[in-house]
């Protein structure tokens, strides 16, 4: 273990890798859907406030905890807690491990949806060249796809192998290189889609729906849902950003990077929402159809509309699923890196073995998730939490509702209460911090605002509110 630790080669490398982690299915799939369910405008505004008041301070906290210790989640949290409370090392380590476990579980089912993007990519390429089959029901196609066990296993295996292959090559040659290559492509495709969507008849209504707040429509639970989602979308609460932070060298600014990551993630979520809503509002009967299901928009409504309604849809269709796949891949690599980095840093296992071992172990659970939609067998019928049927929903419920908020709560305590003022100050005010940043304000948010807000989520979950 005497090797030098890999570091991001530049600020851009760090920002692209971490933004790649943050931008994922949460932005393209979850955010548009919850915005739809919560009637737009006011919800979006609340979300932006949550991102700024809770997400951004915790992003800085995670990156600084990682950078200070130069260790991944477990080692970093041990050191953070021990700075004022030497006896608390064990607790810090346990919380880090809780994060590693969250990464393990999240990756096991995230891969399944990521695999769907491969299926739709191949389908849309076929339709682009062969024409959309007349009379085919997109809903039936989706149903047949998810309930086909062999297909599901093949798709998730393909995606898992891709993820392992990137992480295998390490921080610079794997993760950073892929992020540098794929994120610009992702932005490019999204912009093309935005131009196309804005030329549709429903674009004006879509923009109004997203950006014009109507507080009469806002329910109390929506505030907590926005808060919960800000954790998920920024990859917080489970040590992913601590791990990426541990690859930051002394030369790069945590504050600047956090600002860029959070801003880009938010921008992409908003753009994705405007695109989806423009399509929905342009097509008669679409509103009713969308309300029904979470996966509906991305994998049932859109595929068909590319070939009937969306300008340049025959080109944008396949490109869109490339976008989903790339967004998912830059997230799955960061999830696998959390688990691998734990094995490398804490267990002294070599990267190649750690990556393949962790990837294979996680894939066992991916099999469970992939078989959750077959409609038969315990994997698709079990119900541990109320109304969460199947392994997939159970895992998603457990991670989004319980693991990320509790992990995030502890990160606020570690950075705000256990680390010394001097330590966090040195990490954040390193001479390259941007002018908008105010250390005292950060400290106030991380000590008071963020923990109280996160505690509210945890209490709501305990009394039975459901965010997944
Ligand atoms: N941020 C990812 C998304 O929006 C999901 C996610 C949550 C994640 N926690 C993570 C990704 C940790 C990587 C690492 O889709």
Short mmCIF file of C-alpha atoms and ligand atoms in Angstrom, two decimals:
data_model
loop_
_atom_site.label_atom_id
_atom_site.label_comp_id
_atom_site.label_asym_id
_atom_site.label_seq_id
_atom_site.Cartn_x
_atom_site.Cartn_y
_atom_site.Cartn_z
CA UNK A 1 0.00 0.00 0.00
CA UNK A 2 2.95 2.29 -0.46
CA UNK A 3 1.68 3.41 -3.85
CA UNK A 4 0.93 7.06 -4.40
CA UNK A 5 -2.74 7.90 -4.46
CA UNK A 6 -4.21 8.82 -7.84
CA UNK A 7 -5.45 12.38 -8.17
CA UNK A 8 -7.71 14.20 -10.62
CA UNK A 9 -5.44 15.79 -13.16
CA UNK A 10 -7.18 19.18 -13.08
CA UNK A 11 -10.16 21.08 -11.84
CA UNK A 12 -12.04 20.15 -15.02
CA UNK A 13 -11.28 16.49 -14.44
CA UNK A 14 -12.68 16.63 -10.93
CA UNK A 15 -15.75 18.62 -11.92
CA UNK A 16 -16.55 16.37 -14.88
CA UNK A 17 -16.15 13.16 -12.91
CA UNK A 18 -18.23 14.39 -9.98
CA UNK A 19 -20.84 15.95 -12.26
CA UNK A 20 -20.99 12.64 -14.09
CA UNK A 21 -21.75 10.97 -10.78
CA UNK A 22 -24.44 13.49 -9.96
CA UNK A 23 -26.12 13.56 -13.36
CA UNK A 24 -27.91 10.30 -13.85
CA UNK A 25 -31.28 8.68 -13.91
CA UNK A 26 -32.23 10.98 -11.06
CA UNK A 27 -32.04 13.96 -13.41
CA UNK A 28 -33.56 12.37 -16.49
CA UNK A 29 -36.13 10.14 -14.91
CA UNK A 30 -36.91 10.97 -11.30
CA UNK A 31 -36.82 14.76 -11.31
CA UNK A 32 -39.13 15.36 -14.30
CA UNK A 33 -41.55 12.86 -12.83
CA UNK A 34 -41.71 14.28 -9.31
CA UNK A 35 -41.96 17.79 -10.77
CA UNK A 36 -44.92 16.59 -12.79
CA UNK A 37 -46.56 14.97 -9.79
CA UNK A 38 -46.09 18.07 -7.69
CA UNK A 39 -47.47 20.43 -10.33
CA UNK A 40 -44.29 22.20 -11.40
CA UNK A 41 -43.42 25.81 -10.57
CA UNK A 42 -43.60 26.06 -6.80
CA UNK A 43 -42.04 22.63 -6.39
CA UNK A 44 -39.14 23.61 -8.64
CA UNK A 45 -38.53 26.72 -6.58
CA UNK A 46 -38.53 24.74 -3.33
CA UNK A 47 -36.15 22.27 -4.93
CA UNK A 48 -33.77 25.07 -5.90
CA UNK A 49 -33.80 26.35 -2.33
CA UNK A 50 -33.09 22.85 -0.97
CA UNK A 51 -30.21 22.45 -3.40
CA UNK A 52 -28.67 25.77 -2.36
CA UNK A 53 -29.31 25.58 1.38
CA UNK A 54 -28.69 21.89 2.01
CA UNK A 55 -27.22 20.21 -1.07
CA UNK A 56 -24.43 22.68 -1.73
CA UNK A 57 -23.12 22.87 1.86
CA UNK A 58 -23.14 19.07 2.16
CA UNK A 59 -21.40 18.73 -1.21
CA UNK A 60 -18.61 20.95 0.13
CA UNK A 61 -18.57 18.97 3.37
CA UNK A 62 -18.19 15.61 1.63
CA UNK A 63 -15.48 16.81 -0.74
CA UNK A 64 -13.53 18.46 2.06
CA UNK A 65 -13.72 15.42 4.34
CA UNK A 66 -12.32 13.33 1.50
CA UNK A 67 -9.64 15.80 0.50
CA UNK A 68 -8.43 16.30 4.06
CA UNK A 69 -7.92 12.63 4.83
CA UNK A 70 -7.03 11.45 1.32
CA UNK A 71 -9.01 8.35 2.21
CA UNK A 72 -12.31 6.97 0.96
CA UNK A 73 -15.56 6.97 2.97
CA UNK A 74 -14.68 4.72 5.91
CA UNK A 75 -11.19 6.03 6.64
CA UNK A 76 -12.19 9.63 5.98
CA UNK A 77 -15.15 9.61 8.37
CA UNK A 78 -13.07 7.88 11.03
CA UNK A 79 -10.57 10.71 10.90
CA UNK A 80 -13.20 13.43 10.71
CA UNK A 81 -14.98 12.23 13.84
CA UNK A 82 -11.74 11.51 15.69
CA UNK A 83 -10.49 15.08 15.29
CA UNK A 84 -12.48 16.21 18.34
CA UNK A 85 -13.53 12.87 19.74
CA UNK A 86 -10.80 10.23 19.51
CA UNK A 87 -13.15 7.59 20.88
CA UNK A 88 -15.50 8.17 17.95
CA UNK A 89 -13.34 6.56 15.28
CA UNK A 90 -15.37 3.40 15.36
CA UNK A 91 -18.63 5.23 14.94
CA UNK A 92 -17.20 7.25 12.04
CA UNK A 93 -16.04 4.05 10.41
CA UNK A 94 -19.44 2.46 10.84
CA UNK A 95 -21.16 5.38 9.19
CA UNK A 96 -18.68 5.19 6.32
CA UNK A 97 -19.48 1.53 5.99
CA UNK A 98 -23.20 2.33 5.96
CA UNK A 99 -22.43 4.49 2.93
CA UNK A 100 -20.48 1.73 1.23
CA UNK A 101 -23.44 -0.54 1.79
CA UNK A 102 -25.77 2.08 0.33
CA UNK A 103 -23.55 2.24 -2.76
CA UNK A 104 -23.62 -1.52 -3.03
CA UNK A 105 -27.41 -1.73 -2.87
CA UNK A 106 -28.07 1.31 -5.04
CA UNK A 107 -25.77 0.05 -7.77
CA UNK A 108 -27.45 -3.35 -7.69
CA UNK A 109 -30.77 -1.97 -8.92
CA UNK A 110 -29.65 1.20 -10.72
CA UNK A 111 -27.92 -1.06 -13.24
CA UNK A 112 -31.24 -2.59 -14.22
CA UNK A 113 -32.77 0.69 -15.38
CA UNK A 114 -29.48 1.59 -17.01
CA UNK A 115 -29.79 -1.66 -18.94
CA UNK A 116 -33.19 -0.60 -20.28
CA UNK A 117 -31.49 2.30 -22.04
CA UNK A 118 -29.44 -0.25 -24.01
CA UNK A 119 -32.59 -2.09 -25.01
CA UNK A 120 -34.26 1.10 -26.23
CA UNK A 121 -31.13 2.20 -28.00
CA UNK A 122 -31.12 -0.97 -30.09
CA UNK A 123 -34.86 -0.72 -30.67
CA UNK A 124 -34.77 2.91 -31.76
CA UNK A 125 -31.85 2.30 -34.10
CA UNK A 126 -33.96 -0.41 -35.69
CA UNK A 127 -36.97 1.91 -36.01
CA UNK A 128 -34.88 4.73 -37.39
CA UNK A 129 -33.72 2.53 -40.24
CA UNK A 130 -36.71 0.25 -40.60
CA UNK A 131 -39.61 2.51 -39.61
CA UNK A 132 -41.73 2.44 -36.47
CA UNK A 133 -43.90 -0.70 -36.61
CA UNK A 134 -47.48 0.32 -37.34
CA UNK A 135 -49.92 -0.41 -34.56
CA UNK A 136 -47.30 -1.46 -32.03
CA UNK A 137 -48.15 -0.59 -28.45
CA UNK A 138 -45.18 0.95 -26.63
CA UNK A 139 -46.71 -0.07 -23.32
CA UNK A 140 -46.85 -3.71 -24.38
CA UNK A 141 -43.29 -3.57 -25.63
CA UNK A 142 -42.15 -2.23 -22.29
CA UNK A 143 -44.08 -4.88 -20.40
CA UNK A 144 -42.63 -7.66 -22.53
CA UNK A 145 -39.13 -6.24 -22.08
CA UNK A 146 -39.15 -6.02 -18.30
CA UNK A 147 -40.75 -9.41 -17.81
CA UNK A 148 -38.28 -11.21 -20.08
CA UNK A 149 -35.84 -12.62 -17.53
CA UNK A 150 -33.14 -13.62 -19.99
CA UNK A 151 -33.16 -10.24 -21.69
CA UNK A 152 -33.06 -8.38 -18.37
CA UNK A 153 -30.09 -10.41 -17.20
CA UNK A 154 -28.23 -9.87 -20.45
CA UNK A 155 -28.82 -6.10 -20.42
CA UNK A 156 -27.74 -5.64 -16.80
CA UNK A 157 -24.77 -7.91 -17.27
CA UNK A 158 -23.68 -5.80 -20.23
CA UNK A 159 -23.97 -2.64 -18.19
CA UNK A 160 -22.18 -4.13 -15.19
CA UNK A 161 -19.28 -5.28 -17.32
CA UNK A 162 -18.99 -1.77 -18.81
CA UNK A 163 -18.95 -0.26 -15.32
CA UNK A 164 -16.33 -2.67 -14.02
CA UNK A 165 -14.15 -2.10 -17.07
CA UNK A 166 -13.98 1.65 -16.40
CA UNK A 167 -13.31 1.43 -12.66
CA UNK A 168 -10.70 -1.26 -13.26
CA UNK A 169 -8.48 1.32 -14.95
CA UNK A 170 -8.54 3.60 -11.95
CA UNK A 171 -9.15 7.25 -11.24
CA UNK A 172 -7.20 8.87 -14.07
CA UNK A 173 -7.12 6.30 -16.81
CA UNK A 174 -10.63 5.03 -16.16
CA UNK A 175 -13.06 7.33 -14.40
CA UNK A 176 -11.65 10.72 -15.37
CA UNK A 177 -10.97 9.74 -18.96
CA UNK A 178 -14.52 8.44 -19.47
CA UNK A 179 -16.03 11.53 -17.85
CA UNK A 180 -13.97 13.85 -20.06
CA UNK A 181 -15.08 11.98 -23.13
CA UNK A 182 -18.74 11.34 -22.32
CA UNK A 183 -19.95 14.41 -20.46
CA UNK A 184 -19.45 16.78 -23.41
CA UNK A 185 -21.32 14.31 -25.62
CA UNK A 186 -24.09 14.17 -23.03
CA UNK A 187 -24.38 17.97 -22.92
CA UNK A 188 -24.39 18.11 -26.72
CA UNK A 189 -27.20 15.59 -27.10
CA UNK A 190 -29.26 17.29 -24.43
CA UNK A 191 -28.92 20.65 -26.19
CA UNK A 192 -30.03 19.16 -29.50
CA UNK A 193 -33.05 17.70 -27.73
CA UNK A 194 -33.79 21.03 -26.11
CA UNK A 195 -33.80 22.85 -29.46
CA UNK A 196 -36.11 20.27 -30.91
CA UNK A 197 -38.45 20.33 -27.90
CA UNK A 198 -38.59 24.14 -27.81
CA UNK A 199 -39.79 24.16 -31.40
CA UNK A 200 -42.84 22.10 -30.43
CA UNK A 201 -46.22 23.70 -29.84
CA UNK A 202 -46.35 22.88 -26.13
CA UNK A 203 -43.00 24.51 -25.28
CA UNK A 204 -44.46 27.76 -23.95
CA UNK A 205 -46.83 25.97 -21.66
CA UNK A 206 -44.03 23.68 -20.53
CA UNK A 207 -41.77 26.58 -19.59
CA UNK A 208 -44.60 28.24 -17.71
CA UNK A 209 -45.37 25.03 -15.88
CA UNK A 210 -41.76 24.60 -14.76
CA UNK A 211 -40.88 28.18 -13.95
CA UNK A 212 -44.09 29.88 -12.85
CA UNK A 213 -44.67 29.08 -9.18
CA UNK A 214 -48.18 28.55 -7.94
CA UNK A 215 -47.96 28.06 -4.21
CA UNK A 216 -51.58 27.06 -3.88
CA UNK A 217 -50.59 23.79 -5.58
CA UNK A 218 -47.77 23.00 -3.18
CA UNK A 219 -48.29 20.33 -0.57
CA UNK A 220 -46.29 20.09 2.62
CA UNK A 221 -44.83 16.72 1.76
CA UNK A 222 -43.52 18.13 -1.50
CA UNK A 223 -40.99 20.15 0.47
CA UNK A 224 -39.56 17.00 1.99
CA UNK A 225 -39.66 15.22 -1.33
CA UNK A 226 -37.62 18.03 -2.89
CA UNK A 227 -35.13 17.78 -0.04
CA UNK A 228 -34.86 14.01 -0.30
CA UNK A 229 -34.32 14.24 -4.03
CA UNK A 230 -31.55 16.79 -3.63
CA UNK A 231 -29.54 14.09 -1.84
CA UNK A 232 -30.14 11.51 -4.47
CA UNK A 233 -29.44 13.74 -7.44
CA UNK A 234 -26.20 15.13 -6.00
CA UNK A 235 -24.95 11.65 -5.01
CA UNK A 236 -24.76 12.73 -1.36
CA UNK A 237 -25.23 10.85 1.89
CA UNK A 238 -23.28 7.74 1.05
CA UNK A 239 -19.67 8.68 0.72
CA UNK A 240 -19.51 8.93 -3.06
CA UNK A 241 -18.40 12.54 -2.93
CA UNK A 242 -16.11 11.80 0.03
CA UNK A 243 -14.44 9.17 -2.14
CA UNK A 244 -14.13 11.52 -5.12
CA UNK A 245 -12.93 14.22 -2.71
CA UNK A 246 -10.12 11.95 -1.59
CA UNK A 247 -8.66 12.20 -5.08
CA UNK A 248 -8.46 16.00 -4.95
CA UNK A 249 -4.94 17.30 -4.65
CA UNK A 250 -4.04 20.32 -2.57
CA UNK A 251 -4.05 22.51 -5.66
CA UNK A 252 -7.75 22.35 -6.44
CA UNK A 253 -10.52 24.32 -4.75
CA UNK A 254 -13.31 22.35 -3.11
CA UNK A 255 -15.62 25.35 -3.10
CA UNK A 256 -15.31 26.17 -6.79
CA UNK A 257 -15.73 22.55 -7.78
CA UNK A 258 -18.82 22.16 -5.55
CA UNK A 259 -20.41 25.24 -7.07
CA UNK A 260 -19.84 23.94 -10.58
CA UNK A 261 -21.04 20.40 -9.86
CA UNK A 262 -24.22 21.56 -8.15
CA UNK A 263 -24.98 24.16 -10.82
CA UNK A 264 -24.47 21.72 -13.70
CA UNK A 265 -26.55 19.00 -12.07
CA UNK A 266 -29.40 21.43 -11.47
CA UNK A 267 -29.21 22.87 -14.96
CA UNK A 268 -29.38 19.43 -16.56
CA UNK A 269 -32.35 18.41 -14.41
CA UNK A 270 -34.22 21.56 -15.46
CA UNK A 271 -33.39 21.11 -19.13
CA UNK A 272 -34.52 17.49 -19.04
CA UNK A 273 -37.77 18.57 -17.43
CA UNK A 274 -38.43 21.28 -19.99
CA UNK A 275 -37.82 18.76 -22.78
CA UNK A 276 -40.20 16.17 -21.34
CA UNK A 277 -42.91 18.69 -20.56
CA UNK A 278 -42.69 20.29 -24.00
CA UNK A 279 -43.39 16.91 -25.54
CA UNK A 280 -46.19 16.14 -23.09
CA UNK A 281 -47.94 19.46 -23.63
CA UNK A 282 -47.64 19.20 -27.41
CA UNK A 283 -49.41 15.89 -27.72
CA UNK A 284 -53.11 15.47 -27.13
CA UNK A 285 -53.99 12.92 -24.47
CA UNK A 286 -50.42 12.74 -23.18
CA UNK A 287 -51.12 14.36 -19.82
CA UNK A 288 -53.45 11.62 -18.71
CA UNK A 289 -51.13 8.90 -19.90
CA UNK A 290 -48.10 10.26 -18.06
CA UNK A 291 -49.71 10.54 -14.64
CA UNK A 292 -49.92 6.78 -14.38
CA UNK A 293 -46.38 5.56 -13.90
CA UNK A 294 -42.84 6.56 -13.04
CA UNK A 295 -41.12 4.81 -15.86
CA UNK A 296 -43.83 5.83 -18.28
CA UNK A 297 -42.32 9.01 -19.59
CA UNK A 298 -38.85 7.77 -20.38
CA UNK A 299 -39.49 4.29 -21.66
CA UNK A 300 -43.11 4.20 -22.80
CA UNK A 301 -44.29 7.58 -24.00
CA UNK A 302 -41.09 8.96 -25.47
CA UNK A 303 -39.94 6.07 -27.67
CA UNK A 304 -43.13 6.25 -29.69
CA UNK A 305 -43.32 10.02 -29.82
CA UNK A 306 -39.87 10.29 -31.36
CA UNK A 307 -41.34 8.69 -34.45
CA UNK A 308 -44.60 10.61 -34.56
CA UNK A 309 -44.25 14.02 -32.90
CA UNK A 310 -40.73 15.14 -32.04
CA UNK A 311 -38.96 17.19 -34.75
CA UNK A 312 -35.89 15.23 -35.97
CA UNK A 313 -37.10 12.40 -33.74
CA UNK A 314 -35.69 9.69 -36.00
CA UNK A 315 -32.21 10.98 -35.21
CA UNK A 316 -32.90 12.11 -31.67
CA UNK A 317 -34.54 8.82 -30.63
CA UNK A 318 -31.40 6.68 -30.62
CA UNK A 319 -29.32 9.65 -29.43
CA UNK A 320 -31.62 10.09 -26.46
CA UNK A 321 -30.98 6.56 -25.27
CA UNK A 322 -27.26 7.10 -25.77
CA UNK A 323 -27.69 10.07 -23.46
CA UNK A 324 -29.50 8.01 -20.83
CA UNK A 325 -26.86 5.28 -21.04
CA UNK A 326 -23.96 7.73 -20.70
CA UNK A 327 -25.60 9.55 -17.81
CA UNK A 328 -26.19 6.24 -16.07
CA UNK A 329 -22.68 4.93 -16.74
CA UNK A 330 -20.91 7.94 -15.24
CA UNK A 331 -23.08 7.34 -12.13
CA UNK A 332 -22.59 3.58 -11.92
CA UNK A 333 -18.81 3.97 -12.12
CA UNK A 334 -18.89 6.30 -9.15
CA UNK A 335 -21.06 3.87 -7.20
CA UNK A 336 -18.69 1.01 -7.89
CA UNK A 337 -15.75 3.24 -7.01
CA UNK A 338 -17.21 3.76 -3.51
CA UNK A 339 -17.19 0.05 -2.86
CA UNK A 340 -13.87 -0.62 -4.62
CA UNK A 341 -12.10 2.27 -2.89
CA UNK A 342 -13.21 0.86 0.46
CA UNK A 343 -11.64 -2.50 -0.39
CA UNK A 344 -8.49 -0.82 -1.70
CA UNK A 345 -7.97 1.69 1.13
CA UNK A 346 -9.24 -0.27 4.10
CA UNK A 347 -8.57 -3.86 3.16
CA UNK A 348 -5.40 -3.39 1.17
CA UNK A 349 -6.75 -5.24 -1.85
CA UNK A 350 -5.29 -4.38 -5.27
CA UNK A 351 -7.53 -2.33 -7.54
CA UNK A 352 -8.00 -4.96 -10.20
CA UNK A 353 -9.10 -7.58 -7.70
CA UNK A 354 -11.20 -5.15 -5.68
CA UNK A 355 -13.07 -3.93 -8.74
CA UNK A 356 -13.85 -7.32 -10.18
CA UNK A 357 -14.69 -8.80 -6.77
CA UNK A 358 -16.99 -5.95 -5.80
CA UNK A 359 -18.56 -5.82 -9.25
CA UNK A 360 -19.28 -9.56 -9.21
CA UNK A 361 -20.73 -9.48 -5.68
CA UNK A 362 -22.99 -6.57 -6.59
CA UNK A 363 -24.10 -8.33 -9.74
CA UNK A 364 -25.55 -11.15 -7.66
CA UNK A 365 -27.99 -8.60 -6.26
CA UNK A 366 -28.49 -7.08 -9.68
CA UNK A 367 -29.85 -10.46 -10.70
CA UNK A 368 -32.48 -10.11 -7.96
CA UNK A 369 -33.34 -6.63 -9.17
CA UNK A 370 -33.44 -7.68 -12.81
CA UNK A 371 -35.93 -10.42 -12.02
CA UNK A 372 -38.20 -8.11 -10.03
CA UNK A 373 -40.53 -7.44 -12.93
CA UNK A 374 -41.19 -10.91 -14.18
CA UNK A 375 -44.46 -11.05 -12.29
CA UNK A 376 -43.76 -14.38 -10.64
CA UNK A 377 -41.56 -15.69 -7.84
CA UNK A 378 -40.60 -14.13 -4.56
CA UNK A 379 -38.37 -11.47 -6.16
CA UNK A 380 -41.28 -9.78 -7.82
CA UNK A 381 -43.91 -10.40 -5.16
CA UNK A 382 -42.17 -9.88 -1.80
CA UNK A 383 -43.40 -6.96 0.29
CA UNK A 384 -41.23 -5.90 3.22
CA UNK A 385 -42.22 -2.24 3.27
CA UNK A 386 -45.81 -1.30 2.79
CA UNK A 387 -46.76 -1.06 -0.90
CA UNK A 388 -43.21 -1.86 -2.06
CA UNK A 389 -43.62 -4.97 -4.10
CA UNK A 390 -40.56 -6.82 -5.33
CA UNK A 391 -36.86 -6.64 -4.61
CA UNK A 392 -36.28 -3.62 -6.81
CA UNK A 393 -38.81 -1.36 -5.08
CA UNK A 394 -37.76 -2.62 -1.67
CA UNK A 395 -34.13 -1.74 -2.29
CA UNK A 396 -34.98 1.66 -3.78
CA UNK A 397 -37.22 2.47 -0.84
CA UNK A 398 -34.59 1.48 1.68
CA UNK A 399 -31.76 3.44 0.05
CA UNK A 400 -33.62 6.65 -0.87
CA UNK A 401 -35.70 6.92 2.27
CA UNK A 402 -33.47 5.53 4.98
CA UNK A 403 -29.85 5.22 3.98
CA UNK A 404 -29.12 8.48 2.15
CA UNK A 405 -30.79 10.80 4.70
CA UNK A 406 -29.23 9.07 7.71
CA UNK A 407 -25.82 9.06 6.04
CA UNK A 408 -26.21 12.71 5.07
CA UNK A 409 -27.25 13.66 8.57
CA UNK A 410 -24.09 12.17 9.93
CA UNK A 411 -21.94 13.95 7.35
CA UNK A 412 -23.32 17.28 8.55
CA UNK A 413 -22.39 16.36 12.12
CA UNK A 414 -18.93 15.16 11.09
CA UNK A 415 -18.09 18.33 9.15
CA UNK A 416 -19.98 20.80 11.32
CA UNK A 417 -19.48 19.50 14.83
CA UNK A 418 -16.69 16.92 14.97
CA UNK A 419 -14.11 18.54 12.73
CA UNK A 420 -12.44 21.61 14.14
CA UNK A 421 -13.26 25.01 12.76
CA UNK A 422 -9.65 25.41 11.84
CA UNK A 423 -9.59 22.17 9.85
CA UNK A 424 -12.66 22.90 7.75
CA UNK A 425 -11.57 26.48 7.31
CA UNK A 426 -8.18 25.44 5.96
CA UNK A 427 -9.79 23.04 3.52
CA UNK A 428 -12.31 25.54 2.18
CA UNK A 429 -10.34 28.80 2.35
CA UNK A 430 -7.23 27.66 0.54
CA UNK A 431 -6.62 30.85 -1.33
CA UNK A 432 -8.37 29.75 -4.49
CA UNK A 433 -11.92 29.95 -3.17
CA UNK A 434 -14.31 32.08 -5.22
CA UNK A 435 -15.50 35.46 -4.07
CA UNK A 436 -19.13 34.46 -3.51
CA UNK A 437 -18.08 32.06 -0.79
CA UNK A 438 -18.38 32.99 2.87
CA UNK A 439 -16.94 30.55 5.39
CA UNK A 440 -19.10 31.68 8.30
CA UNK A 441 -22.23 31.18 6.23
CA UNK A 442 -21.15 27.68 5.24
CA UNK A 443 -20.46 26.82 8.84
CA UNK A 444 -23.87 28.05 9.91
CA UNK A 445 -25.60 26.00 7.19
CA UNK A 446 -23.67 22.83 7.91
CA UNK A 447 -24.11 23.06 11.69
CA UNK A 448 -27.71 24.12 11.83
CA UNK A 449 -29.73 24.39 8.64
CA UNK A 450 -28.68 21.15 6.96
CA UNK A 451 -28.93 18.82 9.98
CA UNK A 452 -32.31 20.20 10.98
CA UNK A 453 -33.63 19.86 7.45
CA UNK A 454 -32.31 16.32 7.10
CA UNK A 455 -33.66 15.38 10.52
CA UNK A 456 -37.07 16.50 9.26
CA UNK A 457 -36.83 14.00 6.39
CA UNK A 458 -35.83 11.22 8.75
CA UNK A 459 -38.70 11.99 11.10
CA UNK A 460 -41.13 12.11 8.19
CA UNK A 461 -39.88 8.72 6.98
CA UNK A 462 -40.27 7.28 10.47
CA UNK A 463 -43.87 8.42 10.64
CA UNK A 464 -44.52 6.83 7.28
CA UNK A 465 -44.01 9.37 4.48
CA UNK A 466 -42.61 7.75 1.34
CA UNK A 467 -40.18 9.44 -1.04
CA UNK A 468 -39.12 6.62 -3.30
N1 LIG B 1 -26.95 11.05 -8.53
C1 LIG B 1 -27.37 9.89 -9.24
C2 LIG B 1 -28.53 10.27 -10.14
O1 LIG B 1 -29.06 11.33 -10.08
C3 LIG B 1 -27.78 8.77 -8.34
C4 LIG B 1 -26.90 8.56 -7.17
C5 LIG B 1 -27.23 8.66 -5.88
C6 LIG B 1 -25.55 8.22 -7.19
N2 LIG B 1 -26.16 8.44 -5.09
C7 LIG B 1 -25.12 8.17 -5.87
C8 LIG B 1 -24.67 8.01 -8.22
C9 LIG B 1 -23.81 7.91 -5.57
C10 LIG B 1 -23.37 7.75 -7.90
C11 LIG B 1 -22.94 7.70 -6.60
O2 LIG B 1 -28.96 9.45 -10.90
#
